CSV table of C-alpha atoms in Angstrom, one decimal:
chain,number,residue,atom,x,y,z
U,254,MET,CA,28.6,-79.8,29.7
U,255,LEU,CA,27.9,-76.4,28.2
U,256,ALA,CA,28.6,-73.0,28.7
U,257,LYS,CA,26.1,-70.9,31.0
U,258,ARG,CA,24.6,-67.7,29.1
U,259,ILE,CA,24.4,-64.4,30.5
U,260,ILE,CA,21.1,-62.5,28.0
U,261,PRO,CA,20.3,-59.1,29.4
U,262,CYS,CA,17.1,-58.2,28.2
U,263,LEU,CA,15.4,-54.8,26.3
U,264,ASP,CA,12.2,-54.2,27.0
U,265,ILE,CA,10.5,-51.3,25.0
U,266,LYS,CA,7.7,-49.2,24.6
U,267,ASN,CA,7.5,-46.3,22.8
U,268,GLY,CA,11.0,-46.7,21.4
U,269,ARG,CA,12.5,-46.9,24.6
U,270,VAL,CA,13.7,-48.9,27.2
U,271,VAL,CA,12.1,-49.3,30.0
U,272,LYS,CA,12.0,-51.4,33.6
U,273,GLY,CA,9.5,-51.9,36.2
U,274,LYS,CA,9.0,-54.0,39.1
U,275,ASN,CA,6.2,-57.1,38.9
U,276,PHE,CA,5.8,-56.1,35.0
U,277,GLU,CA,4.2,-52.6,36.7
U,278,ASN,CA,5.2,-49.0,37.1
U,279,LEU,CA,7.6,-49.3,34.0
U,280,LYS,CA,10.3,-46.3,34.1
U,281,ASP,CA,12.6,-44.5,31.2
U,282,VAL,CA,15.4,-46.4,31.1
U,283,GLU,CA,17.8,-45.4,28.0
U,284,SER,CA,17.6,-45.8,24.1
U,285,PRO,CA,17.7,-49.0,22.9
U,286,VAL,CA,19.7,-48.7,19.9
U,287,GLU,CA,22.7,-47.3,22.5
U,288,LEU,CA,22.1,-49.8,25.1
U,289,ALA,CA,22.7,-52.9,22.7
U,290,GLU,CA,25.7,-52.0,21.4
U,291,PHE,CA,26.9,-51.6,25.4
U,292,TYR,CA,25.7,-55.2,25.3
U,293,ASN,CA,28.0,-56.2,22.6
U,294,LEU,CA,31.0,-54.8,23.6
U,295,SER,CA,30.7,-55.6,27.5
U,296,GLY,CA,30.9,-59.8,27.3
U,297,ALA,CA,27.4,-60.5,26.8
U,298,ASP,CA,26.4,-64.1,25.5
U,299,GLU,CA,23.0,-62.9,23.4
U,300,LEU,CA,20.3,-60.2,23.5
U,301,VAL,CA,16.5,-59.8,24.2
U,302,PHE,CA,14.9,-57.8,22.6
U,303,TYR,CA,10.7,-57.4,23.6
U,304,ASP,CA,8.6,-55.0,22.5
U,305,ILE,CA,6.1,-55.5,25.7
U,306,THR,CA,3.3,-53.4,24.7
U,307,ALA,CA,2.8,-54.8,21.3
U,308,SER,CA,0.4,-57.7,22.1
U,309,PHE,CA,-1.8,-55.5,24.6
U,310,GLU,CA,-2.4,-53.0,22.2
U,311,GLU,CA,-2.6,-55.3,19.3
U,312,ARG,CA,-0.6,-53.6,17.0
U,313,LYS,CA,2.3,-54.7,14.7
U,314,LEU,CA,6.2,-54.5,17.0
U,315,PHE,CA,8.4,-51.5,15.9
U,316,THR,CA,11.3,-53.0,13.5
U,317,ASP,CA,12.3,-49.8,12.7
U,318,ILE,CA,13.8,-49.6,15.9
U,319,LEU,CA,14.5,-53.4,16.1
U,320,THR,CA,16.9,-53.3,12.6
U,321,GLN,CA,18.8,-50.4,14.5
U,322,VAL,CA,19.4,-52.2,17.1
U,323,ALA,CA,20.4,-55.7,14.9
U,324,ASN,CA,22.7,-53.5,12.8
U,325,LYS,CA,24.7,-52.0,16.3
U,326,ILE,CA,25.6,-56.2,17.4
U,327,PHE,CA,27.4,-59.2,16.8
U,328,ILE,CA,25.7,-61.6,19.2
U,329,PRO,CA,22.9,-63.8,18.8
U,330,LEU,CA,19.6,-61.6,19.5
U,331,THR,CA,16.1,-63.1,19.8
U,332,VAL,CA,13.0,-60.9,19.2
U,333,GLY,CA,8.9,-61.1,20.5
U,334,GLY,CA,6.0,-58.9,21.0
U,335,GLY,CA,2.9,-59.4,18.8
U,336,ILE,CA,4.2,-62.3,17.2
U,337,ASN,CA,1.1,-63.6,15.9
U,338,SER,CA,2.0,-65.2,12.4
U,339,ILE,CA,4.4,-66.6,10.0
U,340,ALA,CA,4.3,-63.3,8.6
U,341,ASP,CA,5.3,-62.0,11.7
U,342,PHE,CA,8.5,-64.2,12.5
U,343,ASP,CA,9.4,-63.4,8.6
U,344,ARG,CA,9.2,-59.5,8.8
U,345,VAL,CA,11.5,-59.8,12.1
U,346,LEU,CA,13.8,-61.9,10.6
U,347,LYS,CA,13.9,-60.0,7.6
U,348,CYS,CA,15.1,-57.2,10.5
U,349,GLY,CA,17.9,-59.3,11.8
U,350,ALA,CA,16.6,-61.1,14.4
U,351,ASP,CA,18.4,-64.8,14.4
U,352,LYS,CA,15.3,-66.2,17.1
U,353,VAL,CA,12.0,-65.1,17.7
U,354,SER,CA,9.8,-65.3,20.8
U,355,VAL,CA,6.0,-65.9,20.7
U,356,ASN,CA,4.5,-65.7,23.9
U,357,SER,CA,0.6,-64.7,23.8
U,358,GLY,CA,0.5,-65.7,19.8
U,359,ALA,CA,1.2,-69.1,20.8
U,360,ILE,CA,-1.7,-69.3,23.3
U,361,ASN,CA,-4.3,-68.2,21.1
U,362,ASN,CA,-3.0,-70.5,18.3
U,363,PRO,CA,-0.7,-73.6,20.0
U,364,HIS,CA,-0.5,-74.9,16.4
U,365,LEU,CA,2.0,-71.6,15.6
U,366,ILE,CA,4.9,-72.6,17.2
U,367,GLY,CA,5.1,-76.1,15.1
U,368,GLU,CA,4.3,-74.3,11.9
U,369,ALA,CA,7.3,-71.7,12.4
U,370,ALA,CA,9.7,-74.5,14.2
U,371,LYS,CA,8.9,-76.5,10.2
U,372,LYS,CA,9.5,-73.6,8.2
U,373,TYR,CA,12.9,-71.7,10.4
U,374,GLY,CA,13.8,-74.9,12.0
U,375,ASP,CA,13.4,-75.4,16.1
U,376,GLN,CA,16.9,-73.3,17.2
U,377,CYS,CA,14.7,-70.0,16.0
U,378,VAL,CA,11.4,-70.2,18.1
U,379,VAL,CA,11.2,-69.9,21.7
U,380,LEU,CA,8.2,-69.7,23.5
U,381,SER,CA,8.4,-67.5,26.3
U,382,MET,CA,6.4,-67.8,29.6
U,383,ASP,CA,4.9,-65.1,31.5
U,384,VAL,CA,4.5,-66.9,35.4
U,385,LYS,CA,2.6,-66.4,38.4
U,386,ARG,CA,1.7,-68.1,41.5
U,387,THR,CA,-2.0,-68.3,41.3
U,388,ASN,CA,-4.2,-70.2,44.1
U,389,GLY,CA,-2.0,-72.8,44.7
U,390,LYS,CA,-0.1,-73.4,41.4
U,391,PHE,CA,2.0,-72.1,38.7
U,392,THR,CA,-0.2,-70.2,36.0
U,393,VAL,CA,0.3,-68.8,32.1
U,394,TYR,CA,-0.3,-64.6,31.9
U,395,SER,CA,-0.4,-63.0,28.4
U,396,LYS,CA,-0.8,-59.5,27.0
U,397,GLY,CA,2.4,-58.7,29.2
U,398,GLY,CA,2.0,-60.5,32.4
U,399,ARG,CA,-2.5,-58.8,32.4
U,400,ILE,CA,-4.2,-61.8,31.7
U,401,ASN,CA,-4.9,-64.6,33.8
U,402,THR,CA,-5.1,-67.8,31.0
U,403,GLY,CA,-5.8,-69.8,34.0
U,404,ILE,CA,-3.5,-72.4,31.8
U,405,ASP,CA,-1.1,-74.3,34.1
U,406,ALA,CA,2.1,-73.4,33.5
U,407,ILE,CA,4.4,-76.9,33.7
U,408,GLU,CA,1.7,-78.1,31.2
U,409,TRP,CA,2.5,-75.7,29.0
U,410,ALA,CA,6.1,-75.6,29.1
U,411,TYR,CA,6.0,-79.1,27.9
U,412,ARG,CA,3.4,-78.8,25.0
U,413,GLY,CA,5.6,-75.7,23.7
U,414,GLN,CA,8.6,-78.1,24.0
U,415,GLU,CA,6.7,-80.9,21.8
U,416,GLU,CA,4.7,-78.3,19.9
U,417,GLY,CA,8.2,-77.7,18.8
U,418,ALA,CA,9.6,-75.0,20.6
U,419,GLY,CA,14.0,-74.9,20.6
U,420,GLU,CA,14.2,-72.7,24.2
U,421,LEU,CA,12.5,-71.5,26.6
U,422,VAL,CA,12.5,-68.0,28.2
U,423,LEU,CA,10.9,-68.5,32.1
U,424,ASN,CA,9.3,-65.3,33.0
U,425,SER,CA,8.4,-64.7,36.9
U,426,ILE,CA,6.0,-62.5,37.2
U,427,ASP,CA,6.7,-62.8,40.9
U,428,THR,CA,10.2,-62.0,41.1
U,429,ASP,CA,10.1,-59.2,38.2
U,430,GLY,CA,12.0,-56.2,39.6
U,431,VAL,CA,12.4,-57.4,43.2
U,432,LYS,CA,15.9,-58.3,43.3
U,433,LYS,CA,15.8,-60.9,45.4
U,434,GLY,CA,16.5,-63.6,43.3
U,435,PHE,CA,15.6,-66.1,40.7
U,436,ASP,CA,12.1,-68.3,41.3
U,437,LEU,CA,14.4,-71.2,42.1
U,438,ASP,CA,11.3,-73.5,42.5
U,439,MET,CA,10.0,-72.9,39.5
U,440,LEU,CA,12.7,-72.8,37.7
U,441,ASP,CA,13.6,-76.4,38.9
U,442,LYS,CA,9.5,-77.7,38.4
U,443,ILE,CA,9.8,-76.7,34.6
U,444,CYS,CA,13.4,-77.9,34.3
U,445,GLU,CA,12.2,-81.0,35.6
U,446,LYS,CA,9.5,-81.6,32.8
U,447,LEU,CA,11.5,-80.5,29.6
U,448,SER,CA,15.3,-81.1,27.7
U,449,ILE,CA,14.8,-78.0,25.4
U,450,PRO,CA,17.2,-74.8,27.1
U,451,VAL,CA,15.7,-72.9,29.7
U,452,ILE,CA,16.2,-69.1,30.2
U,453,ALA,CA,15.4,-68.0,33.8
U,454,SER,CA,14.0,-64.8,33.7
U,455,GLY,CA,13.3,-61.9,36.7
U,456,GLY,CA,14.6,-61.4,40.2
U,457,ALA,CA,18.2,-61.3,39.5
U,458,GLY,CA,19.9,-58.4,41.9
U,459,CYS,CA,23.3,-59.4,42.0
U,460,ILE,CA,26.4,-61.6,41.1
U,461,GLU,CA,25.3,-63.8,44.0
U,462,ASP,CA,21.8,-64.2,42.5
U,463,PHE,CA,23.1,-65.9,39.3
U,464,VAL,CA,25.6,-68.0,41.4
U,465,ASP,CA,22.2,-69.4,43.3
U,466,LEU,CA,20.5,-70.0,40.0
U,467,PHE,CA,23.0,-72.2,38.1
U,468,LYS,CA,24.2,-74.3,41.3
U,469,ASN,CA,20.7,-74.8,42.3
U,470,VAL,CA,19.3,-75.5,38.7
U,471,PRO,CA,21.6,-77.3,37.1
U,472,LYS,CA,19.8,-77.7,34.3
U,473,VAL,CA,19.1,-74.3,33.6
U,474,ASP,CA,21.0,-72.8,30.6
U,475,ALA,CA,20.6,-68.9,30.7
U,476,GLY,CA,20.4,-66.0,33.0
U,477,LEU,CA,18.4,-63.2,31.6
U,478,ALA,CA,18.2,-60.1,33.8
U,479,ALA,CA,17.4,-56.2,32.7
U,480,SER,CA,17.9,-53.1,35.6
U,481,ILE,CA,20.9,-54.2,37.0
U,482,PHE,CA,23.0,-54.6,33.9
U,483,HIS,CA,21.1,-51.2,32.3
U,484,PHE,CA,22.2,-49.1,35.2
U,485,LYS,CA,25.0,-50.6,36.1
U,486,GLN,CA,25.1,-52.4,39.2
U,487,VAL,CA,26.3,-55.8,37.8
U,488,ASP,CA,28.7,-56.3,35.3
U,489,ILE,CA,28.8,-58.5,33.0
U,490,LYS,CA,32.5,-59.4,32.4
U,491,GLN,CA,33.3,-59.5,36.7
U,492,LEU,CA,29.7,-61.5,36.8
U,493,LYS,CA,31.4,-64.3,34.1
U,494,ASN,CA,34.6,-64.3,36.3
U,495,THR,CA,33.2,-64.9,39.5
U,496,LEU,CA,30.4,-67.8,37.8
U,497,ILE,CA,33.6,-69.2,36.7
U,498,LYS,CA,35.5,-69.0,40.2
U,499,ASN,CA,32.2,-71.2,41.7
U,500,GLY,CA,32.7,-73.8,39.4
U,501,ILE,CA,30.2,-72.7,36.3
U,502,LEU,CA,31.3,-73.4,32.7
U,503,MET,CA,31.4,-69.9,31.1
U,504,ARG,CA,32.0,-68.1,27.8
U,505,ILE,CA,34.8,-65.0,28.1
């Protein structure tokens, strides 16, 4: 059995870490460089860096800040936002990213996943999905959760895997920032269809939410969260110790 992972997420807007609720009402938190350095020392297994308005604003990702963040950490770094081409993959990898997360770019061109996997290896390609319940089904949204694509999330997740994605980040818009637990129903249904690692994102409010996640959806490989780590509501080392006491394998 592989150890589960705990992954803080830096949502970047205008060069600052921000956090909102249901992908809206974003508020300033802190410098991404200082937060990255903190997480590097706090026991995080990996770090995710999202330039959350790059796709919507149709611009390139902020590589200067990314380079500063990459230089401060020694844990794996996944980077996303405005990834629309192989050139974009190349650019962020050269800035120090270990993995590249593609969302709207893959919706526009699903073959981008396979092209990147062939060039850089599938372990480098992460499919990120922003999903919301719409008319009774799990639906994929693009442009930072702003546009309803009408795409069925379960079918899209499976296609992403078949195209060559090595990992999936599943962001629940419904539970984002609500702090009442991960979307276990959605995670369970999508994990049942996939063989690649799945990272759960959206809804963590306390340590018990991670215990519930890994116990109720054992196929989930990692739990991702932002505000509860940013505002020191949950200490990562304490979280890992609690998970171990609950029989969940963790890296210490």
